[in-house]
PDB file of C-alpha atoms in Angstrom:
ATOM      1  CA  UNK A   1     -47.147 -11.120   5.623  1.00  0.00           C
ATOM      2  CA  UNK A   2     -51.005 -10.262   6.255  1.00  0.00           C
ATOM      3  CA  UNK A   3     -53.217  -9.449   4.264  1.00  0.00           C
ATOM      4  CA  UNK A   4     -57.077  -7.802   4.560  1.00  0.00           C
ATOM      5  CA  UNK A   5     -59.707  -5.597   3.007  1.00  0.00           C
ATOM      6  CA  UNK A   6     -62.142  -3.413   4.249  1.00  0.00           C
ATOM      7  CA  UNK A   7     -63.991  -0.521   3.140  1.00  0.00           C
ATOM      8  CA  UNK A   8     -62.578   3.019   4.567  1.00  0.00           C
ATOM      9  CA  UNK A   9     -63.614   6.220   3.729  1.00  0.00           C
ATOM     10  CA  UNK A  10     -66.647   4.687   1.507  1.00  0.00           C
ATOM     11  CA  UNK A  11     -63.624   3.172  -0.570  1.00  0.00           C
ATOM     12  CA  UNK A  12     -62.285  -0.708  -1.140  1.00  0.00           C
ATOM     13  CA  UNK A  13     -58.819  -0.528   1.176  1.00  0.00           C
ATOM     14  CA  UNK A  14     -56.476  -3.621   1.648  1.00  0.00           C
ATOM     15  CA  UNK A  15     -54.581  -3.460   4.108  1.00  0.00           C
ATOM     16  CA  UNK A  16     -50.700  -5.366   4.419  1.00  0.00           C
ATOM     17  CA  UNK A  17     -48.753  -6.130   7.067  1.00  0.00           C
ATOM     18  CA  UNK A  18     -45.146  -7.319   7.255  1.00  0.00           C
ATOM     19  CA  UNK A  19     -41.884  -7.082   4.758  1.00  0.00           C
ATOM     20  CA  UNK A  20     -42.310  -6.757   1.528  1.00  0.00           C
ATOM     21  CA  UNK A  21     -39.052  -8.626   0.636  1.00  0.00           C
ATOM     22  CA  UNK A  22     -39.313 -11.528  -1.389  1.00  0.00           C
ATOM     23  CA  UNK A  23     -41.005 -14.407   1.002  1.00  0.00           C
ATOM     24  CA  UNK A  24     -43.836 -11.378   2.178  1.00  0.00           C
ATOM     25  CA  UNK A  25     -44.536 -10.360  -1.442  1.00  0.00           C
ATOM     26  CA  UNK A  26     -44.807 -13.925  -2.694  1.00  0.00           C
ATOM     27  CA  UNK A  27     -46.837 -14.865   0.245  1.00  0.00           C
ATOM     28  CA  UNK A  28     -49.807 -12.360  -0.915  1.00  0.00           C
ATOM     29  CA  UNK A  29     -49.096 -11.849  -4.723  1.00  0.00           C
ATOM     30  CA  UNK A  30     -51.963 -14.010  -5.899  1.00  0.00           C
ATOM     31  CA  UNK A  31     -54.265 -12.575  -2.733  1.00  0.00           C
ATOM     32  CA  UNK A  32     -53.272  -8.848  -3.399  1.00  0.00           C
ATOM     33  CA  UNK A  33     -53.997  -8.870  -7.111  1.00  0.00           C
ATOM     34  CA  UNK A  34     -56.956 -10.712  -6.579  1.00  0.00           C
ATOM     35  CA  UNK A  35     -57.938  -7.700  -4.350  1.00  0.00           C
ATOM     36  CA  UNK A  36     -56.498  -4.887  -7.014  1.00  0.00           C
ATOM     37  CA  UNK A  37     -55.992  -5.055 -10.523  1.00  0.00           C
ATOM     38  CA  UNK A  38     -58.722  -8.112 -10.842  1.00  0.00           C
ATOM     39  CA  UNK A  39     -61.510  -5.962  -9.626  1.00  0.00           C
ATOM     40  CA  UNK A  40     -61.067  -3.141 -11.804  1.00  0.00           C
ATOM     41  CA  UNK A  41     -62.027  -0.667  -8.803  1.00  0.00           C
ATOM     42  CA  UNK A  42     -59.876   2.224  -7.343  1.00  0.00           C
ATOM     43  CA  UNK A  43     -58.154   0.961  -4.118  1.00  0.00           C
ATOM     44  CA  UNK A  44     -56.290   2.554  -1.264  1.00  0.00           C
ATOM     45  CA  UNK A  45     -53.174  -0.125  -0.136  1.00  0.00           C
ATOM     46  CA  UNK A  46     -52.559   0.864   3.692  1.00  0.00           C
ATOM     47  CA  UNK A  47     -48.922   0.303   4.252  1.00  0.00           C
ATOM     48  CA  UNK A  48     -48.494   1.822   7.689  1.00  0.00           C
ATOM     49  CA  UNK A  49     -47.616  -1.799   9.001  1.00  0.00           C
ATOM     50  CA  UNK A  50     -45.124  -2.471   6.305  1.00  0.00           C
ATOM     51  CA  UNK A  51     -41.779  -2.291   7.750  1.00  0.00           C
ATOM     52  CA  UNK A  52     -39.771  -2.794   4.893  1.00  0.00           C
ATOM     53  CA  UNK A  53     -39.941  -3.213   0.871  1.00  0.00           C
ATOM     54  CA  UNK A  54     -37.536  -4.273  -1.586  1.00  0.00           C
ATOM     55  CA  UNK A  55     -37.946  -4.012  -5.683  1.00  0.00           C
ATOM     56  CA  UNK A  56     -39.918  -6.817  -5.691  1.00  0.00           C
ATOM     57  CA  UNK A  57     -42.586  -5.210  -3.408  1.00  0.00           C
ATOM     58  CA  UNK A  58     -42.678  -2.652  -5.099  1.00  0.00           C
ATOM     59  CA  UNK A  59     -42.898  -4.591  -8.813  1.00  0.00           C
ATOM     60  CA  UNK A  60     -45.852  -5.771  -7.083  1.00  0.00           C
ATOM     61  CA  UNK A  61     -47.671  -2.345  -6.434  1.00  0.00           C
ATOM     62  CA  UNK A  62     -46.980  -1.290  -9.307  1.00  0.00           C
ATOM     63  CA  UNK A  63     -47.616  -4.341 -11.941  1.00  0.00           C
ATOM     64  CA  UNK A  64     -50.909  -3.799 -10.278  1.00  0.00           C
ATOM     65  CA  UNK A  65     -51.286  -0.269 -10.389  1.00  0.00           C
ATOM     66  CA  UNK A  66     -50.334  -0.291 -14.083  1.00  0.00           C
ATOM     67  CA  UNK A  67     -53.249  -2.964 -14.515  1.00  0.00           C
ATOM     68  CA  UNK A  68     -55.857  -0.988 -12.978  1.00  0.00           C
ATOM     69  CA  UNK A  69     -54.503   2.322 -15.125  1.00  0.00           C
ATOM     70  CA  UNK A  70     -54.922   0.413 -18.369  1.00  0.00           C
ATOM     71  CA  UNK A  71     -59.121  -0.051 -16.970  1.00  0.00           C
ATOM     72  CA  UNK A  72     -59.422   3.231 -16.152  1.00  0.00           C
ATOM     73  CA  UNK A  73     -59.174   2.958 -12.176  1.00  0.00           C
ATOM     74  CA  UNK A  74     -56.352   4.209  -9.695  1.00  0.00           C
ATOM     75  CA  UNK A  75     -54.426   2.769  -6.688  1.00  0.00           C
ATOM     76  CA  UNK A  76     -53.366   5.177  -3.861  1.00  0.00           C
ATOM     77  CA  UNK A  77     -51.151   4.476  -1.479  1.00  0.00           C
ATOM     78  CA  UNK A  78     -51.735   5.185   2.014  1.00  0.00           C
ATOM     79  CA  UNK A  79     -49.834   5.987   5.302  1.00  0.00           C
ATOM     80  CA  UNK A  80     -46.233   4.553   4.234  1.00  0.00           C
ATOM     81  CA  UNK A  81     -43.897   4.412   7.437  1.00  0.00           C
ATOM     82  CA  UNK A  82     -40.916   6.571   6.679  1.00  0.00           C
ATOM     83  CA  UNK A  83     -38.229   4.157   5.664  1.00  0.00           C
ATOM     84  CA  UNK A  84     -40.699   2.493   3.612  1.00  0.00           C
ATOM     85  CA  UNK A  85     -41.683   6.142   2.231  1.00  0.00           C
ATOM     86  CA  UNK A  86     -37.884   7.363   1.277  1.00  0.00           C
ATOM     87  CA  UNK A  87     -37.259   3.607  -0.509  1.00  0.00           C
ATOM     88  CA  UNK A  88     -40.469   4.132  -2.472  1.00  0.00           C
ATOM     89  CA  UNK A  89     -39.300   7.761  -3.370  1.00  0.00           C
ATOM     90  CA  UNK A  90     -36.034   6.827  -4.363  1.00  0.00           C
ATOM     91  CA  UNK A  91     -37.205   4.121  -6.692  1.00  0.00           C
ATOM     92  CA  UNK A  92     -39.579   6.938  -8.257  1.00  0.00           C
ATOM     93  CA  UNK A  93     -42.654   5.091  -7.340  1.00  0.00           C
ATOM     94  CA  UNK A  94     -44.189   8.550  -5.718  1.00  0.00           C
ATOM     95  CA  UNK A  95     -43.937   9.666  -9.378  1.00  0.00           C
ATOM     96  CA  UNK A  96     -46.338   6.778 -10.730  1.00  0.00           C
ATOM     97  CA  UNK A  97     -48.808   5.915  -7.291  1.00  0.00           C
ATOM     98  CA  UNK A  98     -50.571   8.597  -5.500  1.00  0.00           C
ATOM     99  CA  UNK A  99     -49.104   8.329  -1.716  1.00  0.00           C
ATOM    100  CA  UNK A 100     -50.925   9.897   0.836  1.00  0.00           C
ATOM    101  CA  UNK A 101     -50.738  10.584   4.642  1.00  0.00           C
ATOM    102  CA  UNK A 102     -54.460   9.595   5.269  1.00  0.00           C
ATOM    103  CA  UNK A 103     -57.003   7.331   4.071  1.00  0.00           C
ATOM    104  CA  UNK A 104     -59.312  10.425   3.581  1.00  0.00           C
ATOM    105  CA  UNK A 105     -56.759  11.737   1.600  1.00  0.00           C
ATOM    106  CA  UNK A 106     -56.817   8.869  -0.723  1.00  0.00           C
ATOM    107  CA  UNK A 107     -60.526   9.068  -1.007  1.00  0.00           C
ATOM    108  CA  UNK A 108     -60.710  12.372  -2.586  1.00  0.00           C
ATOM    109  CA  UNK A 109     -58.364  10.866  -5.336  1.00  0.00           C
ATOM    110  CA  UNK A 110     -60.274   7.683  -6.004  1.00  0.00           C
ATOM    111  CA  UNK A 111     -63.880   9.009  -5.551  1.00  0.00           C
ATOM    112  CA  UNK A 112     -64.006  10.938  -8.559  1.00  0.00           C
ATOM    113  CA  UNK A 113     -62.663   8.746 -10.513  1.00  0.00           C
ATOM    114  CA  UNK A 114     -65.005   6.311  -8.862  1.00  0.00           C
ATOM    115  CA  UNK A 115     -67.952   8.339 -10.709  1.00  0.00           C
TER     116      UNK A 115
ATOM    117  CA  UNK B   1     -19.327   3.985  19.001  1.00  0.00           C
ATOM    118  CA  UNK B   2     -16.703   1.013  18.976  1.00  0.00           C
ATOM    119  CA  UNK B   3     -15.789  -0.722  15.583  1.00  0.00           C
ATOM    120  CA  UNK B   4     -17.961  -3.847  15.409  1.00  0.00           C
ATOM    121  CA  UNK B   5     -18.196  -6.859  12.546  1.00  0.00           C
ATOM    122  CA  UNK B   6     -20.656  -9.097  11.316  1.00  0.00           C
ATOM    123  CA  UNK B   7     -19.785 -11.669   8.962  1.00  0.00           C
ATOM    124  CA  UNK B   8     -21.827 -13.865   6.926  1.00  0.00           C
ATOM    125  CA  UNK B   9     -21.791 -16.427   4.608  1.00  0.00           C
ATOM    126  CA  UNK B  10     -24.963 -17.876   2.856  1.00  0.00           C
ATOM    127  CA  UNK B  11     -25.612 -20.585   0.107  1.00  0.00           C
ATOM    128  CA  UNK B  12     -26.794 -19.231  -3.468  1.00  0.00           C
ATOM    129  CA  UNK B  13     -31.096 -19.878  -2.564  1.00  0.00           C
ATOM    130  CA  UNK B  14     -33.255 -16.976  -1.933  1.00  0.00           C
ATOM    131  CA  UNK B  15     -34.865 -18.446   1.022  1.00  0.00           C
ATOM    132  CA  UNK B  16     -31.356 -17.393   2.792  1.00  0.00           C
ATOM    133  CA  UNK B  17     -31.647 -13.808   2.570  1.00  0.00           C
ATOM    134  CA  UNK B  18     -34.246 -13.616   5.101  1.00  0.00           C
ATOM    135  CA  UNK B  19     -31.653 -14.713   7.805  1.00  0.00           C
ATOM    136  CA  UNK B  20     -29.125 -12.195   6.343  1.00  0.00           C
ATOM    137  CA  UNK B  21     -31.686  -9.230   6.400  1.00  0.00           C
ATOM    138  CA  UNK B  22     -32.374 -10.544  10.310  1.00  0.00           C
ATOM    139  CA  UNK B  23     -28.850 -10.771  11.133  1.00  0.00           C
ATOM    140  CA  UNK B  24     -28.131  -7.122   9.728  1.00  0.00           C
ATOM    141  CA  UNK B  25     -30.835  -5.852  11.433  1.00  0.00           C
ATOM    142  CA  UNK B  26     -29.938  -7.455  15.313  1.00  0.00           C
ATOM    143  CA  UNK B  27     -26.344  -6.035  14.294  1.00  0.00           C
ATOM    144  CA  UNK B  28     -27.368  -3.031  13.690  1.00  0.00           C
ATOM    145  CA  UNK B  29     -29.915  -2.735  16.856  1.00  0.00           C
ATOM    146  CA  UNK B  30     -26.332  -3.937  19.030  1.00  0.00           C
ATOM    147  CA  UNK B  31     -24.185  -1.490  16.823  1.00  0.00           C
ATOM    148  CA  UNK B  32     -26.762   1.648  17.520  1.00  0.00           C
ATOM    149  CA  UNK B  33     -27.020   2.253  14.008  1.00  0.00           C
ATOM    150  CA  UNK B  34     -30.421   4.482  13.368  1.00  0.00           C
ATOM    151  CA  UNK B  35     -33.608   2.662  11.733  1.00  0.00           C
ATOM    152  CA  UNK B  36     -33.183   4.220   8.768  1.00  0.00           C
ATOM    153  CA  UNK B  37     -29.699   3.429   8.105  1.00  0.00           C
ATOM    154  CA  UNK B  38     -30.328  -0.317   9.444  1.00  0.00           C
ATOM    155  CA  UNK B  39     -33.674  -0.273   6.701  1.00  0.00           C
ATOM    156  CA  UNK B  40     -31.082   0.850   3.946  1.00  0.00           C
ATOM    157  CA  UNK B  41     -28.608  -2.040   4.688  1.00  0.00           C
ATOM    158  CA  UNK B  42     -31.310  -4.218   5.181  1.00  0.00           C
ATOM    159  CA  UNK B  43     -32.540  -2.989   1.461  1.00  0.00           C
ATOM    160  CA  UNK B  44     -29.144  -3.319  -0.228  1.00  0.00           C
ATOM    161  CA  UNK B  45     -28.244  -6.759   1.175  1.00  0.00           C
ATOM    162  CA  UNK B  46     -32.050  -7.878  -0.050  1.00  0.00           C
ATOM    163  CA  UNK B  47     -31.163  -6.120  -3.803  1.00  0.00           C
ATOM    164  CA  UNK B  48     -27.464  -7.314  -4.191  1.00  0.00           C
ATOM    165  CA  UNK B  49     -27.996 -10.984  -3.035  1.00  0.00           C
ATOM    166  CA  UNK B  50     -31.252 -11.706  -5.042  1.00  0.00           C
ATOM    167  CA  UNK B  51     -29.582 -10.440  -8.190  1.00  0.00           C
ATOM    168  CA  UNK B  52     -26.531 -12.779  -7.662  1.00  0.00           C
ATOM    169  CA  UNK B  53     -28.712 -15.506  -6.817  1.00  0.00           C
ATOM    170  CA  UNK B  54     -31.245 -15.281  -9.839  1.00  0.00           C
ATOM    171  CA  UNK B  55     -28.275 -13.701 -12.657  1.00  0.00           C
ATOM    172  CA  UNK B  56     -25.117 -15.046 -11.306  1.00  0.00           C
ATOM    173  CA  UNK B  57     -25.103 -18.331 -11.891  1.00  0.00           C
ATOM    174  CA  UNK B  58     -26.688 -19.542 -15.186  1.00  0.00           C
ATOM    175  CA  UNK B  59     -24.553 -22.763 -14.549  1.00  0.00           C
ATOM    176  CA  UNK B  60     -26.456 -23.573 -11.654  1.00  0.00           C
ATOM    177  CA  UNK B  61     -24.669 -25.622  -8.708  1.00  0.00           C
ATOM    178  CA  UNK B  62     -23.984 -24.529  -5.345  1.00  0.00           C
ATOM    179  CA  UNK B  63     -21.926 -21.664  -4.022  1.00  0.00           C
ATOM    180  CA  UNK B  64     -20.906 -19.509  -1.336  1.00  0.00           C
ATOM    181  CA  UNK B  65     -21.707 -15.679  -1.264  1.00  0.00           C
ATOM    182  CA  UNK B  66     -20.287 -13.691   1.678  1.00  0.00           C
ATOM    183  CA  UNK B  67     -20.923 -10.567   3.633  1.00  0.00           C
ATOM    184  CA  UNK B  68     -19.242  -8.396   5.753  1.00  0.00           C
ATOM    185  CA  UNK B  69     -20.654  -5.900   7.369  1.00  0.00           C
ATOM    186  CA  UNK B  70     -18.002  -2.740   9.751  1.00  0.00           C
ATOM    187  CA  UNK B  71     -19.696  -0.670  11.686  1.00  0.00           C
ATOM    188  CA  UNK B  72     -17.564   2.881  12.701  1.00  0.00           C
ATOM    189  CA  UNK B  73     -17.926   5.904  14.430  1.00  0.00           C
ATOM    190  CA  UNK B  74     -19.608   8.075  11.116  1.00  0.00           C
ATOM    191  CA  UNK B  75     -20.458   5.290   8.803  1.00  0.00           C
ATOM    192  CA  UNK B  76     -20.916   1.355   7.946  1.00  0.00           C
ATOM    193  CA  UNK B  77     -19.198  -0.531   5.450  1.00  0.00           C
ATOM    194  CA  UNK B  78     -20.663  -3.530   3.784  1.00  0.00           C
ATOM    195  CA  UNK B  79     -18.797  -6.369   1.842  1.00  0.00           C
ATOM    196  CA  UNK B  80     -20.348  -8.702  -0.704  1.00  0.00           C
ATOM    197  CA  UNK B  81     -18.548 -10.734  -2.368  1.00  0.00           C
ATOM    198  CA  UNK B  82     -19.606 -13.908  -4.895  1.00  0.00           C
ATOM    199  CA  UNK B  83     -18.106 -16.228  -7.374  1.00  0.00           C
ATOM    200  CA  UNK B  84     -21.106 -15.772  -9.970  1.00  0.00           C
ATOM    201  CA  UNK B  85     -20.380 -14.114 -13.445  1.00  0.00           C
ATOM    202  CA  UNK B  86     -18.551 -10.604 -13.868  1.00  0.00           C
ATOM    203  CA  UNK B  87     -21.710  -8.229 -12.858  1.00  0.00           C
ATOM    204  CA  UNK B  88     -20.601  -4.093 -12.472  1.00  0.00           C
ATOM    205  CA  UNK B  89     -23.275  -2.560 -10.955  1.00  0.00           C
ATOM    206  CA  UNK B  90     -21.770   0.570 -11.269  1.00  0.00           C
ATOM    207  CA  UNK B  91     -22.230  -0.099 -15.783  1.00  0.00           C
ATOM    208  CA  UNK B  92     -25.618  -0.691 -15.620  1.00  0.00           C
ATOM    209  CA  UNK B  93     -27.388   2.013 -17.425  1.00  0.00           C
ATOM    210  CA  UNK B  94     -29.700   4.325 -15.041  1.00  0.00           C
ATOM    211  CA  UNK B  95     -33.091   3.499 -15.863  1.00  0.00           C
ATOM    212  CA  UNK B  96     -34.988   5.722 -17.568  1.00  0.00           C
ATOM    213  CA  UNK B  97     -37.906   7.847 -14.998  1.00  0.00           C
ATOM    214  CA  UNK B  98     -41.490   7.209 -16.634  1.00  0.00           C
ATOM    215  CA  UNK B  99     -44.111   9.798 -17.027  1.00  0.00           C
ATOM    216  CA  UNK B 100     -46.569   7.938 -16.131  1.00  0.00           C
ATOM    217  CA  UNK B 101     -47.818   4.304 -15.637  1.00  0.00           C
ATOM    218  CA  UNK B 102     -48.297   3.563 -19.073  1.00  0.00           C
ATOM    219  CA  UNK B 103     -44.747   3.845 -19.609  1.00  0.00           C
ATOM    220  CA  UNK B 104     -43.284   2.098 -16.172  1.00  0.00           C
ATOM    221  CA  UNK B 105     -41.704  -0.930 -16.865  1.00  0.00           C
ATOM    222  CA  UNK B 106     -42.538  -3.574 -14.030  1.00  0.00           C
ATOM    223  CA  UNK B 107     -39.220  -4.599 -12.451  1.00  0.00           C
ATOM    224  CA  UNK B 108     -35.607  -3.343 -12.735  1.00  0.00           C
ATOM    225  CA  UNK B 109     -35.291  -1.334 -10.071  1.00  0.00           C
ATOM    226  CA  UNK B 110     -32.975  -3.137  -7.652  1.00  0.00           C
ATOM    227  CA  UNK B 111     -29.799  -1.712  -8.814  1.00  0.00           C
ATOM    228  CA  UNK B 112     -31.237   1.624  -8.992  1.00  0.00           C
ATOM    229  CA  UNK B 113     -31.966   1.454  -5.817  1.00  0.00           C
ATOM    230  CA  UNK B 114     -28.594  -0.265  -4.628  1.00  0.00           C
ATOM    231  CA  UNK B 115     -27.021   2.925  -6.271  1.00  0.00           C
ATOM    232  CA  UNK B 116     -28.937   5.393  -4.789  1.00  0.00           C
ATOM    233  CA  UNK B 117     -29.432   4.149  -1.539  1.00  0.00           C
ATOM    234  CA  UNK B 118     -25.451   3.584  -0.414  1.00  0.00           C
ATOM    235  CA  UNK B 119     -22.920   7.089  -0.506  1.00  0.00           C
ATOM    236  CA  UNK B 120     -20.219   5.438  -1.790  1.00  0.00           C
ATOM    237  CA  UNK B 121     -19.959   1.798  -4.083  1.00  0.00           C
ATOM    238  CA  UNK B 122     -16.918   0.688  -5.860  1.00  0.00           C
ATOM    239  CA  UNK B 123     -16.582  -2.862  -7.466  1.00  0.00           C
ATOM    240  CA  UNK B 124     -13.711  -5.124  -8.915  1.00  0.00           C
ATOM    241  CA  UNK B 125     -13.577  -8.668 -10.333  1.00  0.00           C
ATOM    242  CA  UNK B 126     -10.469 -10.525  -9.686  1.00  0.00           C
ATOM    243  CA  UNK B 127      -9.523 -14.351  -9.487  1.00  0.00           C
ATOM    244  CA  UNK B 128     -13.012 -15.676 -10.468  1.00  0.00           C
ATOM    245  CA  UNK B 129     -14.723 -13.286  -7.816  1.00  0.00           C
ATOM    246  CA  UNK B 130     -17.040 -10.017  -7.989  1.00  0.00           C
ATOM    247  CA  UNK B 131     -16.156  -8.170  -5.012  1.00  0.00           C
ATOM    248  CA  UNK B 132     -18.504  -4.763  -3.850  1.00  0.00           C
ATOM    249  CA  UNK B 133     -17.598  -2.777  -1.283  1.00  0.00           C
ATOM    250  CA  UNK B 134     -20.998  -0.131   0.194  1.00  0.00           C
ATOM    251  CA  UNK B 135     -20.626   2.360   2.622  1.00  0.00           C
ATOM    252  CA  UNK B 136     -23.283   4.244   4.305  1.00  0.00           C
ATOM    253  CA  UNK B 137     -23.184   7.413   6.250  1.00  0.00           C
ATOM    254  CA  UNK B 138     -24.501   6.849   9.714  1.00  0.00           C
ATOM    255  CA  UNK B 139     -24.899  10.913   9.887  1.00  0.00           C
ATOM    256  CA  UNK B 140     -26.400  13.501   7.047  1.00  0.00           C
ATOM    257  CA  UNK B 141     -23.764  15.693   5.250  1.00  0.00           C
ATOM    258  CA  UNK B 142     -22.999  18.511   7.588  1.00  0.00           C
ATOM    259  CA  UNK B 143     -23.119  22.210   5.971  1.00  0.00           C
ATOM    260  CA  UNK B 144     -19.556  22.525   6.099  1.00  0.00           C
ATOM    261  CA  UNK B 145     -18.753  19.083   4.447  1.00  0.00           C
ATOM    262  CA  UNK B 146     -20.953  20.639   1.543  1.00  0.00           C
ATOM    263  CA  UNK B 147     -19.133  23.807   0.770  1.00  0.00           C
TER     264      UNK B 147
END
């Protein structure tokens, strides 16, 4: 599992690639939350080269999403592959984390509430 | 499409379920099962085996969990079977949908998604051993199945 951050769209966006199944999502959990819910800034997560994600993937997103809610910032999530997309919407996720088709997308639901 | 196997049998130890996840998915690239069908087996062997290997053995030791895996013409069936304490899947309350973040709990959504993801699950303990039998659908309802 890689992970990497850049800013797109004038916004902080980390970027993972790999399975989030249990070795991937214990191989960045310490990196990724370092990158999310300890900055306290709204963040885009690209998954389009995340090929697959189990619970605890998505307990990882979403521990960290609920973090950065309680401080006032948002997570979006951006460009999930398909199978990825239909897990995450059968677990309900899509009903908790913004998930859009582009990183622009995401921008224009962090930047306001980037001030 | 042929009837085709794949059987499997891994020691209770997370790191294992990599090489089950990797052995569904090269059966299900030789069996022509579609990507998304191969992702959902992929999801449910992930989900079922890390719950038996964190919940099913408070006693610790080692043990043998198995799976079985039929591919058919419309749809795949997938065995798992452990020695672990009784665990019915099909008992476990459906968690409840939260509003909003502040309400999510962080975790418990495995069997949720075991459940949702598979068309048909039953489950029986007998002689000392859950045993869960999964099938998936390798095709979409058809209008005229739904009537």
């Amino acid at each position: 599992m890689d992970i990497r951050t850049e800013t797109v769209e004038g916004c902080q966006c980390v970027f993972l690639k790999g399975r989030l199944d249990i070795a991937g999502t214990q191989s960045v959990d310490l990196k990724f939350t370092t990158l999310t819910s300890t900055r306290r800034q709204p963040v885009m997560v690209d998954l389009s080269e995340v090929d697959f994600i189990s619970s605890i993937g998505m307990r990882l997103l979403v521990a960290n999403a609920k973090t950065l809610h309680a401080t006032g910032a948002k997570m979006v999530l951006v460009r999930p592959q398909q199978v990825v997309l239909e897990v995450l919407c059968t677990a309900g996720i899509d009903q908790l984390i913004p998930i859009t088709a582009s990183a622009s997308d995401a921008a224009a639901i962090l930047k306001p509430a980037s001030g | 499409m042929v009837a085709q196997g794949l059987q499997l049998a891994i020691k209770n130890d997370l790191a294992e379920i990599a090489g089950v996840t990797e052995a569904i998915h090269a059966f299900s690239a030789q069996s022509g099962i579609p990507n998304g069908v191969d992702n959902a087996l992929q999801l449910v062997a992930d989900e079922l085996l890390s719950n038996i290997i964190r919940y099913g053995y408070p006693a610790g030791g080692a043990h043998t969990i198995t799976i079985n895996l039929e591919a058919k013409v419309d749809e795949v069936w997938v065995l798992v079977r452990d020695d672990g304490i009784p665990f019915n899947l099909l008992e476990q309350p459906v968690p409840k949908v939260p509003a909003s973040l502040d309400e999510a709990e962080v975790g418990g959504l495995g069997i949720h998604l075991v459940r949702n993801t598979m068309d048909e699950i039953t489950y029986r303990y007998e002689d000392g051993w859950n045993t869960v039998l999964l099938k998936k659908r390798l095709k979409p309802c058809q209008p005229a199945e739904l009537k």
